[in-house]
Short mmCIF file of C-alpha atoms in Angstrom, two decimals:
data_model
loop_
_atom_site.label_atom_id
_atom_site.label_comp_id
_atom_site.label_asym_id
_atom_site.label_seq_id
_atom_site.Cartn_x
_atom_site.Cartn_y
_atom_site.Cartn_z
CA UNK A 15 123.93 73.68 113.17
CA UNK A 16 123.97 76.69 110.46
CA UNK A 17 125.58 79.00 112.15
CA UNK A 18 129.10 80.15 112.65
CA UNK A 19 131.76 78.76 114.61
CA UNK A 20 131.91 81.76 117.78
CA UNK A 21 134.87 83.13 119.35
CA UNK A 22 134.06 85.91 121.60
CA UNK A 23 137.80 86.61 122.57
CA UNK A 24 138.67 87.56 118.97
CA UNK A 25 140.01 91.27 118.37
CA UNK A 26 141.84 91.04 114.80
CA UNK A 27 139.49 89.16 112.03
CA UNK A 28 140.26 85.62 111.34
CA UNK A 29 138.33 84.64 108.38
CA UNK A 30 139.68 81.36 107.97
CA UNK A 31 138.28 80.83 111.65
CA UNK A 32 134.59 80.39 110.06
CA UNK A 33 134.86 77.46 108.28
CA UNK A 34 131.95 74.84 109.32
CA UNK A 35 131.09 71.75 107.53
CA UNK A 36 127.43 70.00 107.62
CA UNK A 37 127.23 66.29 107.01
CA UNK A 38 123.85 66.26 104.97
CA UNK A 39 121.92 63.50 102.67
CA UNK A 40 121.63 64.47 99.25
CA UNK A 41 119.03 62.92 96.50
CA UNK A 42 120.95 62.74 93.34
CA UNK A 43 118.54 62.91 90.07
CA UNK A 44 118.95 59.72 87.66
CA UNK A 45 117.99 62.19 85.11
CA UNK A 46 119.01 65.85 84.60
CA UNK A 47 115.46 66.30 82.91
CA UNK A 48 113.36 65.73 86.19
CA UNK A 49 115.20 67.95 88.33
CA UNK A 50 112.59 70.40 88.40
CA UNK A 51 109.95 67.63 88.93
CA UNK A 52 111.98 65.87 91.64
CA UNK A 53 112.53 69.51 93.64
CA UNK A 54 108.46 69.79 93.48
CA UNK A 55 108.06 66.21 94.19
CA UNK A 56 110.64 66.55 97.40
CA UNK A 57 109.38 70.48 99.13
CA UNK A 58 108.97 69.32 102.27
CA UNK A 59 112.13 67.15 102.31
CA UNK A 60 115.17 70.14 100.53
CA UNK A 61 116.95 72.22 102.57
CA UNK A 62 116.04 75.30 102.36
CA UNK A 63 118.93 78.20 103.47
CA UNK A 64 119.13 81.47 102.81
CA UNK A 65 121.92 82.03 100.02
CA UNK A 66 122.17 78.56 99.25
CA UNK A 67 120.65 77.30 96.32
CA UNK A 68 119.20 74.12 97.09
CA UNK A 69 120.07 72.00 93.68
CA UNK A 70 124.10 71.18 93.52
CA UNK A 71 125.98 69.39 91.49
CA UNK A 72 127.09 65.91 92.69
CA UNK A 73 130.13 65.37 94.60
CA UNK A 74 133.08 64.60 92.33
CA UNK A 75 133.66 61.23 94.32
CA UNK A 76 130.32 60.19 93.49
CA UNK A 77 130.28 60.85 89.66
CA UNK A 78 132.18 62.35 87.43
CA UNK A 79 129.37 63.46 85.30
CA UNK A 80 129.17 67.38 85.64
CA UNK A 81 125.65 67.57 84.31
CA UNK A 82 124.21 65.09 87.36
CA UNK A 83 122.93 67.73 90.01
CA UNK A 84 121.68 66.58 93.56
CA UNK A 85 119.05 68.28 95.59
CA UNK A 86 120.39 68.94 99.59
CA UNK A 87 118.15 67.21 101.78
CA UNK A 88 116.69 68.23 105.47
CA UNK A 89 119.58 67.44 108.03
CA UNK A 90 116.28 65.39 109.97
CA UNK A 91 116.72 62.91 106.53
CA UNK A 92 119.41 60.25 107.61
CA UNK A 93 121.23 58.34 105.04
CA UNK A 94 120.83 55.04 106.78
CA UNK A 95 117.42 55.46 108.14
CA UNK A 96 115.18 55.03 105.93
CA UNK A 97 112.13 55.52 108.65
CA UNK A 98 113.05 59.58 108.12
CA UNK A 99 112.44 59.43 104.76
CA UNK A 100 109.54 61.20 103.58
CA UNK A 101 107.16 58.59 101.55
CA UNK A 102 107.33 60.61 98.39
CA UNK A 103 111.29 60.23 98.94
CA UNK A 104 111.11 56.55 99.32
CA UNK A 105 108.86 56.66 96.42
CA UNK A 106 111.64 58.11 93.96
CA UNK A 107 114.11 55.78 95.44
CA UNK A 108 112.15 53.21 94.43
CA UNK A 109 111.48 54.43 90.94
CA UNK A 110 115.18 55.03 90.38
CA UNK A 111 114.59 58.53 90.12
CA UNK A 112 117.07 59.38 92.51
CA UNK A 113 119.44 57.97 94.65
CA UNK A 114 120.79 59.31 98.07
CA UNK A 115 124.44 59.92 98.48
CA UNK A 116 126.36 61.98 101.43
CA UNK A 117 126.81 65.11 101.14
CA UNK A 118 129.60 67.60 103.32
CA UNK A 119 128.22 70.73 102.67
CA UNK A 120 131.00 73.33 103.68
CA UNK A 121 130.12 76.85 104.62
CA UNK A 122 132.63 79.58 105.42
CA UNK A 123 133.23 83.17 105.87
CA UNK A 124 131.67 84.07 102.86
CA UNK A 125 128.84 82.96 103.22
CA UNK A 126 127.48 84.12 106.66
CA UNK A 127 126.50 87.35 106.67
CA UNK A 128 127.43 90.59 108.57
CA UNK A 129 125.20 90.20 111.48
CA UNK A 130 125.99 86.50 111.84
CA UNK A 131 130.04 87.33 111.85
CA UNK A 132 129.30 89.62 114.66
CA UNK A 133 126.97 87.74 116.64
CA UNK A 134 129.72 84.95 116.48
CA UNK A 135 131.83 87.44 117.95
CA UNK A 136 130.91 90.48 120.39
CA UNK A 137 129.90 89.52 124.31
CA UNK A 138 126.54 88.02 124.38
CA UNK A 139 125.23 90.76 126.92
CA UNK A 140 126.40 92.86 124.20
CA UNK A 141 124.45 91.96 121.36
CA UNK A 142 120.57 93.45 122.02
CA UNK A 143 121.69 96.31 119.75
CA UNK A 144 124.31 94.90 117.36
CA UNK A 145 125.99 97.93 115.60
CA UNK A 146 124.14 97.56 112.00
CA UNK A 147 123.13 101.33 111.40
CA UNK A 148 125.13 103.19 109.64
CA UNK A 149 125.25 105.93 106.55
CA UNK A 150 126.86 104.80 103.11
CA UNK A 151 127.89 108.48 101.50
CA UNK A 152 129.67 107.07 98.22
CA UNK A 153 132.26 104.14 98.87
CA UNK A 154 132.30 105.58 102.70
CA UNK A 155 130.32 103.38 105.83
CA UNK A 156 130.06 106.53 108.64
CA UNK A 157 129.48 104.64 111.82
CA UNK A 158 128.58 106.36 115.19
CA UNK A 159 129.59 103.57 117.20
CA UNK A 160 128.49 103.13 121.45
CA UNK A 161 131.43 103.19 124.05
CA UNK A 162 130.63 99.36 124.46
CA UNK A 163 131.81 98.78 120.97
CA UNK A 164 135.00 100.41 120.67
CA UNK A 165 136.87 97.70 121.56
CA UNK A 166 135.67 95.30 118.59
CA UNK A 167 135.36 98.71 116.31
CA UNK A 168 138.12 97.06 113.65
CA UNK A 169 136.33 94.29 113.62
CA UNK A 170 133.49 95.57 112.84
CA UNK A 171 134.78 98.01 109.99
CA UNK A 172 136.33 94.75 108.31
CA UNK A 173 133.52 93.37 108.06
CA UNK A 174 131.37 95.67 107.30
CA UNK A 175 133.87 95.98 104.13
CA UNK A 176 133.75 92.29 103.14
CA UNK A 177 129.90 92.39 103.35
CA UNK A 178 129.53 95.32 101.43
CA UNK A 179 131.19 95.32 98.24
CA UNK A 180 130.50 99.00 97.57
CA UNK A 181 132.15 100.44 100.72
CA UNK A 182 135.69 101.15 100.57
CA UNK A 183 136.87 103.27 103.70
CA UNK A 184 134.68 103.30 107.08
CA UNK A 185 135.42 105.90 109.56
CA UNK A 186 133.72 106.46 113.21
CA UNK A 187 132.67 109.57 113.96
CA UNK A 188 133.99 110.98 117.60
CA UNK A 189 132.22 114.38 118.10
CA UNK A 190 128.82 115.71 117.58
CA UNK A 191 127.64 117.37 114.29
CA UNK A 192 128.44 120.92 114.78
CA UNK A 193 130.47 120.97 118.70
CA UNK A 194 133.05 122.33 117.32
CA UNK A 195 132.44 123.55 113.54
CA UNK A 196 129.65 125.82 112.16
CA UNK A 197 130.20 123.90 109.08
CA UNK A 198 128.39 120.82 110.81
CA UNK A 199 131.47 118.68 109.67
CA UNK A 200 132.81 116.38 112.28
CA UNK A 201 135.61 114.75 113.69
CA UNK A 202 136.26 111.39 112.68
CA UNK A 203 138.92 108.04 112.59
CA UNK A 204 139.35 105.76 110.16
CA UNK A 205 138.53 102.64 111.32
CA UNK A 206 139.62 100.72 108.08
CA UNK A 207 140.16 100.96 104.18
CA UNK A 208 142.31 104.59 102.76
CA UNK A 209 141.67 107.79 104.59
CA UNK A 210 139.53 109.29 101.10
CA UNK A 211 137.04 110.45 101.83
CA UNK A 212 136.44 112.22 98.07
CA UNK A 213 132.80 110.44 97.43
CA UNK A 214 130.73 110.27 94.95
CA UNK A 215 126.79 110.15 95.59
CA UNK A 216 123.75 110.07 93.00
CA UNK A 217 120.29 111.62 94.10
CA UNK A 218 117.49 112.65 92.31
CA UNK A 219 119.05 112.05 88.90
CA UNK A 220 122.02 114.78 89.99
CA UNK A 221 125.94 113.42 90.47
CA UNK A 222 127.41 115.42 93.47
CA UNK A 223 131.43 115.30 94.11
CA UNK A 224 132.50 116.62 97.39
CA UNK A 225 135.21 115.64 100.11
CA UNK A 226 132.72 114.55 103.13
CA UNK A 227 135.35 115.52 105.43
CA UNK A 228 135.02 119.30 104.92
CA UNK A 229 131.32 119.55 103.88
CA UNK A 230 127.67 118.01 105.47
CA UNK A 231 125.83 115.73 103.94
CA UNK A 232 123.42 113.60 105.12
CA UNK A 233 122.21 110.67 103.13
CA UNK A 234 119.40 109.83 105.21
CA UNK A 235 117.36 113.05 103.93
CA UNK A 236 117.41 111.65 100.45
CA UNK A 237 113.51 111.35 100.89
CA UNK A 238 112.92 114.74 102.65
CA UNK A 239 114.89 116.47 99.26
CA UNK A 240 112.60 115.14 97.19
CA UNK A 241 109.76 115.74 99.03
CA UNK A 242 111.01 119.45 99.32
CA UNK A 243 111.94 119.81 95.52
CA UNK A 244 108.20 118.18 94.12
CA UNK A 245 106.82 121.42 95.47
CA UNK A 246 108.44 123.91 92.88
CA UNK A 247 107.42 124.72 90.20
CA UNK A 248 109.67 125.29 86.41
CA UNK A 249 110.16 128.78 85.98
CA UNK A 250 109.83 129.97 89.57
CA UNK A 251 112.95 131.23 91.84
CA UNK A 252 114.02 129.90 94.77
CA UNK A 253 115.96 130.60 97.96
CA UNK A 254 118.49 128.34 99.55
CA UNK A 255 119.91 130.04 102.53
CA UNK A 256 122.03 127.08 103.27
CA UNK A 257 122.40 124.96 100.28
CA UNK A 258 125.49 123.05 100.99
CA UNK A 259 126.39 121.51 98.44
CA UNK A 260 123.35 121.23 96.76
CA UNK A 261 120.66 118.60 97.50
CA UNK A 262 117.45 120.85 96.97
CA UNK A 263 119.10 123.14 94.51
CA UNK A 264 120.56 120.83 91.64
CA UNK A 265 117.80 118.93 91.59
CA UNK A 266 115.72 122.30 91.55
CA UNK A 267 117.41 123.52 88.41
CA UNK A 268 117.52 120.34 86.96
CA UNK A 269 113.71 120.93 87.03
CA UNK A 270 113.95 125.07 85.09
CA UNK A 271 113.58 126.45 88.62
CA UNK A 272 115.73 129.36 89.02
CA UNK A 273 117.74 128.60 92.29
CA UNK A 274 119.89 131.02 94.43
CA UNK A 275 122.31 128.78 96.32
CA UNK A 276 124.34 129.91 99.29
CA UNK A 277 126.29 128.37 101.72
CA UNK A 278 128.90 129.87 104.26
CA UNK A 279 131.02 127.24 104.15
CA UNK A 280 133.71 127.97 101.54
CA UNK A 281 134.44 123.74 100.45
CA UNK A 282 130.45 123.56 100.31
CA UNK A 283 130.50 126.47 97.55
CA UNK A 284 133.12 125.09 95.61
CA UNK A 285 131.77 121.90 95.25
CA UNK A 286 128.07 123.43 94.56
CA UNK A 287 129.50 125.21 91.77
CA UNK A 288 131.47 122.12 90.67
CA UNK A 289 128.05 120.22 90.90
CA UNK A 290 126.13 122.30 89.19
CA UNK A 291 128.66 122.46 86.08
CA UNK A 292 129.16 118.87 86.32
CA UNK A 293 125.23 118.45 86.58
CA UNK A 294 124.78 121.03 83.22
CA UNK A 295 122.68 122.95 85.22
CA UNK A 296 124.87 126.47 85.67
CA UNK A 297 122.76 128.86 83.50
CA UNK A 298 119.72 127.77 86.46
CA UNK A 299 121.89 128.25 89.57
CA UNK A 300 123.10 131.39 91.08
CA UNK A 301 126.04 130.33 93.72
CA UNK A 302 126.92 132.29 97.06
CA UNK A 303 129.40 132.33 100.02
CA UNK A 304 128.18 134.65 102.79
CA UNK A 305 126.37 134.65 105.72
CA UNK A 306 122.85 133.62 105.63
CA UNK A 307 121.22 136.27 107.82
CA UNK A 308 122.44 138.84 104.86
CA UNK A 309 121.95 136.72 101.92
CA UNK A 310 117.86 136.75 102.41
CA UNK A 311 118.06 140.27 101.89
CA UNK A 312 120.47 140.74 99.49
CA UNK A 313 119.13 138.08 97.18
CA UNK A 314 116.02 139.01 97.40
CA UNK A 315 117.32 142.81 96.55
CA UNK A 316 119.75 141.65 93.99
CA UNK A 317 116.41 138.99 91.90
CA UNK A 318 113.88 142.55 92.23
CA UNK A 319 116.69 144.09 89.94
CA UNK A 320 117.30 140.91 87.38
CA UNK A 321 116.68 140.97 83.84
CA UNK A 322 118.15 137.65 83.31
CA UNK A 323 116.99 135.48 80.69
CA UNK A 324 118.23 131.89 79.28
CA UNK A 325 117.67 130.92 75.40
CA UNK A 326 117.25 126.77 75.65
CA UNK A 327 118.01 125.72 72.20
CA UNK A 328 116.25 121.95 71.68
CA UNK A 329 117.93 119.37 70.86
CA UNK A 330 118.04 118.04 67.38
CA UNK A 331 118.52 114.10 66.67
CA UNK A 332 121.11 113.17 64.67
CA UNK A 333 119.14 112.47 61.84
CA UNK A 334 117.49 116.00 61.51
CA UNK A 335 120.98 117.06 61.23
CA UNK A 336 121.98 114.50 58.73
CA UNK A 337 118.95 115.50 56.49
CA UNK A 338 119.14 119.15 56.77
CA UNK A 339 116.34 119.52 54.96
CA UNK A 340 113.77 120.53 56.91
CA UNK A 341 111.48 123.64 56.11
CA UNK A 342 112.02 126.38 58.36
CA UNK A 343 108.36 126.19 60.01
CA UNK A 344 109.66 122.74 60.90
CA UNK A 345 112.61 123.73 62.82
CA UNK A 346 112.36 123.39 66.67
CA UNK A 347 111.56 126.17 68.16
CA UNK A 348 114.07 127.60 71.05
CA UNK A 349 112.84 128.34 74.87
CA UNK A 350 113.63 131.82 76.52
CA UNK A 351 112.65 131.43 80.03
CA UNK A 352 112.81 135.16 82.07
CA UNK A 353 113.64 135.03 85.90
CA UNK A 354 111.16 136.00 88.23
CA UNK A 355 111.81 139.21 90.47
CA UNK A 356 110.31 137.43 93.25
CA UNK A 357 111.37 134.40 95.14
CA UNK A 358 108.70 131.33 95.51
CA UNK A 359 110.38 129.74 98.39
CA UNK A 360 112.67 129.97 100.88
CA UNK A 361 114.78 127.19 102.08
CA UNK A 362 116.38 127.30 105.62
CA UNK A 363 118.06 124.06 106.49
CA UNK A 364 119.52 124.53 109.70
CA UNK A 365 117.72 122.58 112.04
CA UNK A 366 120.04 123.45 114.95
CA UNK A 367 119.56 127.47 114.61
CA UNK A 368 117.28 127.87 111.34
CA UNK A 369 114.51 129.75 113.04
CA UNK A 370 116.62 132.78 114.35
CA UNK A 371 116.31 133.56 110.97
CA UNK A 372 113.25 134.35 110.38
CA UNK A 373 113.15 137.95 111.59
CA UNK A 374 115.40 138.56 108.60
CA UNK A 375 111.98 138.05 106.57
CA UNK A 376 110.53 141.30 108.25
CA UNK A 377 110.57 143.85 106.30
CA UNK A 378 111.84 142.16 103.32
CA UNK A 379 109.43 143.51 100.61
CA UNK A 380 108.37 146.57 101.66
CA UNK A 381 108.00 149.64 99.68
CA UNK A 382 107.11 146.56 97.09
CA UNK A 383 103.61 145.60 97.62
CA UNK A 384 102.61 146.68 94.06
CA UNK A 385 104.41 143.67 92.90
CA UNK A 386 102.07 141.03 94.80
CA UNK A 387 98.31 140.32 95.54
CA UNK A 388 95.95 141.53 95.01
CA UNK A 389 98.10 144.03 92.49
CA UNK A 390 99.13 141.11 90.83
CA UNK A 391 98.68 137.68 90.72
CA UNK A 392 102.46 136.83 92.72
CA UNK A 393 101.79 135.44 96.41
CA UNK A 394 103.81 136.54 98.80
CA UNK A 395 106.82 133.72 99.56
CA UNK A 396 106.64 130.10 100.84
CA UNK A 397 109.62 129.87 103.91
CA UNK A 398 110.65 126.05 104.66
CA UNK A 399 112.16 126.23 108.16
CA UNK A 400 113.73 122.94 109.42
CA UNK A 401 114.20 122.78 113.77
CA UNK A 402 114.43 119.95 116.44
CA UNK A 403 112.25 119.50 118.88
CA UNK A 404 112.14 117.01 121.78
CA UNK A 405 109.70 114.03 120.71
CA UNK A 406 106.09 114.18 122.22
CA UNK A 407 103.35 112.37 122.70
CA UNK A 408 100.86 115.42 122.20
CA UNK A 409 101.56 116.00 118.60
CA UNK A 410 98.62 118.97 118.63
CA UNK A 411 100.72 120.89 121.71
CA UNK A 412 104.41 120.60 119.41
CA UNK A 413 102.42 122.14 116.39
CA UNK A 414 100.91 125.38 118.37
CA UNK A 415 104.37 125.53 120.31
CA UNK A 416 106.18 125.70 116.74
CA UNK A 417 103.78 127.91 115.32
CA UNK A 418 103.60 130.12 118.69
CA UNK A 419 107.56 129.78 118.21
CA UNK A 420 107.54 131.27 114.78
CA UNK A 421 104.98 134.26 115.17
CA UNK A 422 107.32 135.22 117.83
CA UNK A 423 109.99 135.28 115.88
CA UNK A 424 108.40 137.24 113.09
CA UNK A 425 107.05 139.68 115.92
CA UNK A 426 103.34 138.14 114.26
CA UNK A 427 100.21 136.78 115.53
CA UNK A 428 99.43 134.07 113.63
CA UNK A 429 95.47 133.33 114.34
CA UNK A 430 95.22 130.39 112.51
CA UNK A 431 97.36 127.90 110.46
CA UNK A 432 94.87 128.41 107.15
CA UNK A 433 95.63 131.66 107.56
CA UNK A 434 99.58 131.21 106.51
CA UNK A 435 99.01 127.96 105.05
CA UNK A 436 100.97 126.44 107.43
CA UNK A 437 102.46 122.99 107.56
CA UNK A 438 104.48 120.58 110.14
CA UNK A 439 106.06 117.98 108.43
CA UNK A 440 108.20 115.05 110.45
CA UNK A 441 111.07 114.45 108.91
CA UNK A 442 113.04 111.93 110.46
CA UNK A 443 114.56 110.45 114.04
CA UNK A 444 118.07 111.83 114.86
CA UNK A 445 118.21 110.65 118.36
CA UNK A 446 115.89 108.74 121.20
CA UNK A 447 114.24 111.75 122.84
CA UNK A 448 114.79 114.18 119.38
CA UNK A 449 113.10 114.74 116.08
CA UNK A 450 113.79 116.95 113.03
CA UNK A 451 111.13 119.01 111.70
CA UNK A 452 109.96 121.32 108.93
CA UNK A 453 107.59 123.82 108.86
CA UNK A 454 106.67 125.66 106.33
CA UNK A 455 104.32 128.86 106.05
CA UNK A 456 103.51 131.87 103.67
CA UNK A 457 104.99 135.06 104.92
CA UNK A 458 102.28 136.89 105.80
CA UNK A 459 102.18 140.56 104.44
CA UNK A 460 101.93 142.03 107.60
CA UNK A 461 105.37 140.67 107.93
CA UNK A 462 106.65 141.60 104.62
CA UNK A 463 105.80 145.05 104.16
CA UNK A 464 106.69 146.44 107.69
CA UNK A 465 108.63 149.31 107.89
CA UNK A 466 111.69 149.15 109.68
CA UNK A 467 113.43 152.33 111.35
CA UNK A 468 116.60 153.75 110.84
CA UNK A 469 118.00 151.83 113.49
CA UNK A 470 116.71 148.61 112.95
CA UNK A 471 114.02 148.35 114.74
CA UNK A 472 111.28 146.33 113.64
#
């Protein structure tokens, strides 16, 4: 009874097509002050709907009185049986509390949700996995529709627009993340609204601006940058290898954390930079376009040499400026903040190739070890490497394959995971049989320090 008319041969949206009336009892209150007493009094008799609230006013052909309201009543309740009446019903009848009246309640496109417009529509050996996942980056729905549902893929993005007030444009991605672009942008059609795909997203109190066709971003790791950012510290430096256009680092500097930002991708740097400015975080970020494998070093090179310093001047309310009286001792006092020489953390967010960079790390500090522990109080670098792996029941057997996987890499035996203060942290799903990962691990100074050969050898 309440739910939508179905046509599974539609293809282009009707909307009028959804139009369903209910022929319904209603119990109209005598008195507009017992309304709330007569909904208590009447539970287990109102009907009780999702998005429909359950006290109306009465039908115009009934009275004219715009302040009489009605309460919808069970579609069980029959007008002209009064054997399914409820005895507290009959009871207000009696008392002239209320009085029952028909009611057509009419219920139409608008009202039924997304899920019920489709279910209306698309094969019924086709609905066991309805097509309701999909990212929201600004005012733009990314789908990654099944073959099965190209046919009704219109009708779905119509929808999807009417149901979601803040989505504008939905497009369907047709390739892969990365097939055919190291940028890990994709090919896509616009399955309805304007081809603009200029967005605007909020995350961790930073505005970013790019054009989601030529850059990646992936809403779903909203959690994972957060996680990521609560671990550094203000005043510390940090390493993004592949920053894109700036999820960990805005928020970062946001923060005082010193963050050197890279990304090959030249529409990724522009819009970092344009973040960051936008953001008011410039004097904090230190912006890159060049390949990864040579940015470790060079950054890392280019920070030991830094004598960089920022002056934060407080702000002063309005009314400290309108006085101007204040005694010099009283004046807020300004914050110089020096950078580091040495970098905190590493970020490598790659997940499809991140760990073949990790023998970049050998080698990186040495003829340097004065500058850490125990000549100092500096630790040697945090490195946050993100991979996929294949899901697996043996959770134990993925961690000492990952870890075996990384001393390899770093041409390291690593004994034990206290010993590097390693840590495997799930991220997320990103397909049936594949997981994203990140593990992250102190460079050991065995690493570090090696020497490395004329030729390259490590």
């Amino acid at each position: 009874m309440f739910r939508p008319p179905v046509s599974r041969a539609m293809r282009v949206l009707d909307r009028a097509f959804f139009q369903q009336d209910v022929n319904l009892a209603a119990a109209c209150v005598m008195n507009s002050k017992n309304i709330a007493t007569c909904r208590n009094e009447l539970h287990n008799d109102i009907l009780k709907l999702e998005r429909l609230p359950p006290i109306t006013p009465v039908p115009s052909n009934i009275s004219a009185d715009k302040n009489l309201k009605c309460l919808l009543l069970k579609p069980d309740i029959r007008l002209e049986d009064k054997s399914s009446w409820s005895p507290k019903l009959q009871d207000l009848v009696e008392a002239q509390q209320v009085f029952l009246t028909p009611f057509r309640l009419q219920l139409n496109y608008d009202y039924w949700t997304y899920h019920d417009i489709m279910s209306a529509i698309l094969p019924e050996n086709e609905q066991d996995e309805i097509p309701v996942g999909f990212s929201v980056v600004g005012h733009v729905a990314h789908l990654n529709l099944r073959d099965q549902y190209h046919p009704y893929k219109t009708l779905i993005a119509s929808v999807l627009i009417d149901k979601n007030p803040t989505i504008r444009t939905v497009i369907n991605k047709i390739d892969n993340v990365g097939e055919e672009n190291e940028f890990r942008t994709f090919k896509y059609e616009v399955l309805a609204g304007p081809d603009d795909l200029n967005v605007e997203v909020k995350e961790q109190e930073c505005i970013f601006n790019f054009d989601y066709s030529k850059v990646y971003w992936n809403t779903r790791l909203g959690t994972e940058h957060q996680r990521l950012v609560s671990k550094f510290n203000p005043g510390e430096a940090i390493c993004d290898v592949m920053a894109g256009v700036g999820p960990f680092a805005l928020p970062a500097a946001k923060k005082k954390v010193w963050v050197w930002a890279n990304d090959l991708n030249p529409e990724s740097h522009k819009s970092l930079v344009a973040n960051a400015n936008r953001n008011k975080v410039t004097q904090f970020v230190h912006a890159s376009c060049e390949d990864g494998h040579s940015f470790i070093r060079t950054s890392s090179s280019q920070l030991l040499n830094s004598n960089r310093q920022i002056t934060l001047h407080p702000k002063i309310s309005r009314t400290a400026r309108t006085k101007g009286n204040q005694h010099p001792s009283q004046h807020p006092v300004a914050e110089i903040l020096t950078e580091p020489k040495i970098f905190a953390h590493y970020i490598l967010n790659l997940p499809a190739s991140a760990l073949t960079f990790l023998p970049d790390f050998i080698g990186l500090y040495r003829d340097h070890e004065h500058l850490f522990h125990p000549h100092t109080d500096v630790k040697l670098p945090m490195v946050h490497v993100y991979y996929f792996s294949a899901k697996s029941d043996d959770s134990k057997a993925e961690e000492a394959k990952i870890c075996g996987e990384v001393g390899r890499l770093l041409g390291y035996e690593i004994k034990g995971w206290e010993e590097v203060e390693m840590e495997i942290w799930d991220v997320r799903d990103v397909a049936p049989q594949k997981r994203m990962f990140c593990a992250s691990f102190r460079l050991p100074a065995e690493v570090a320090f090696r020497k490395v050969d004329v030729a390259g050898s490590r």
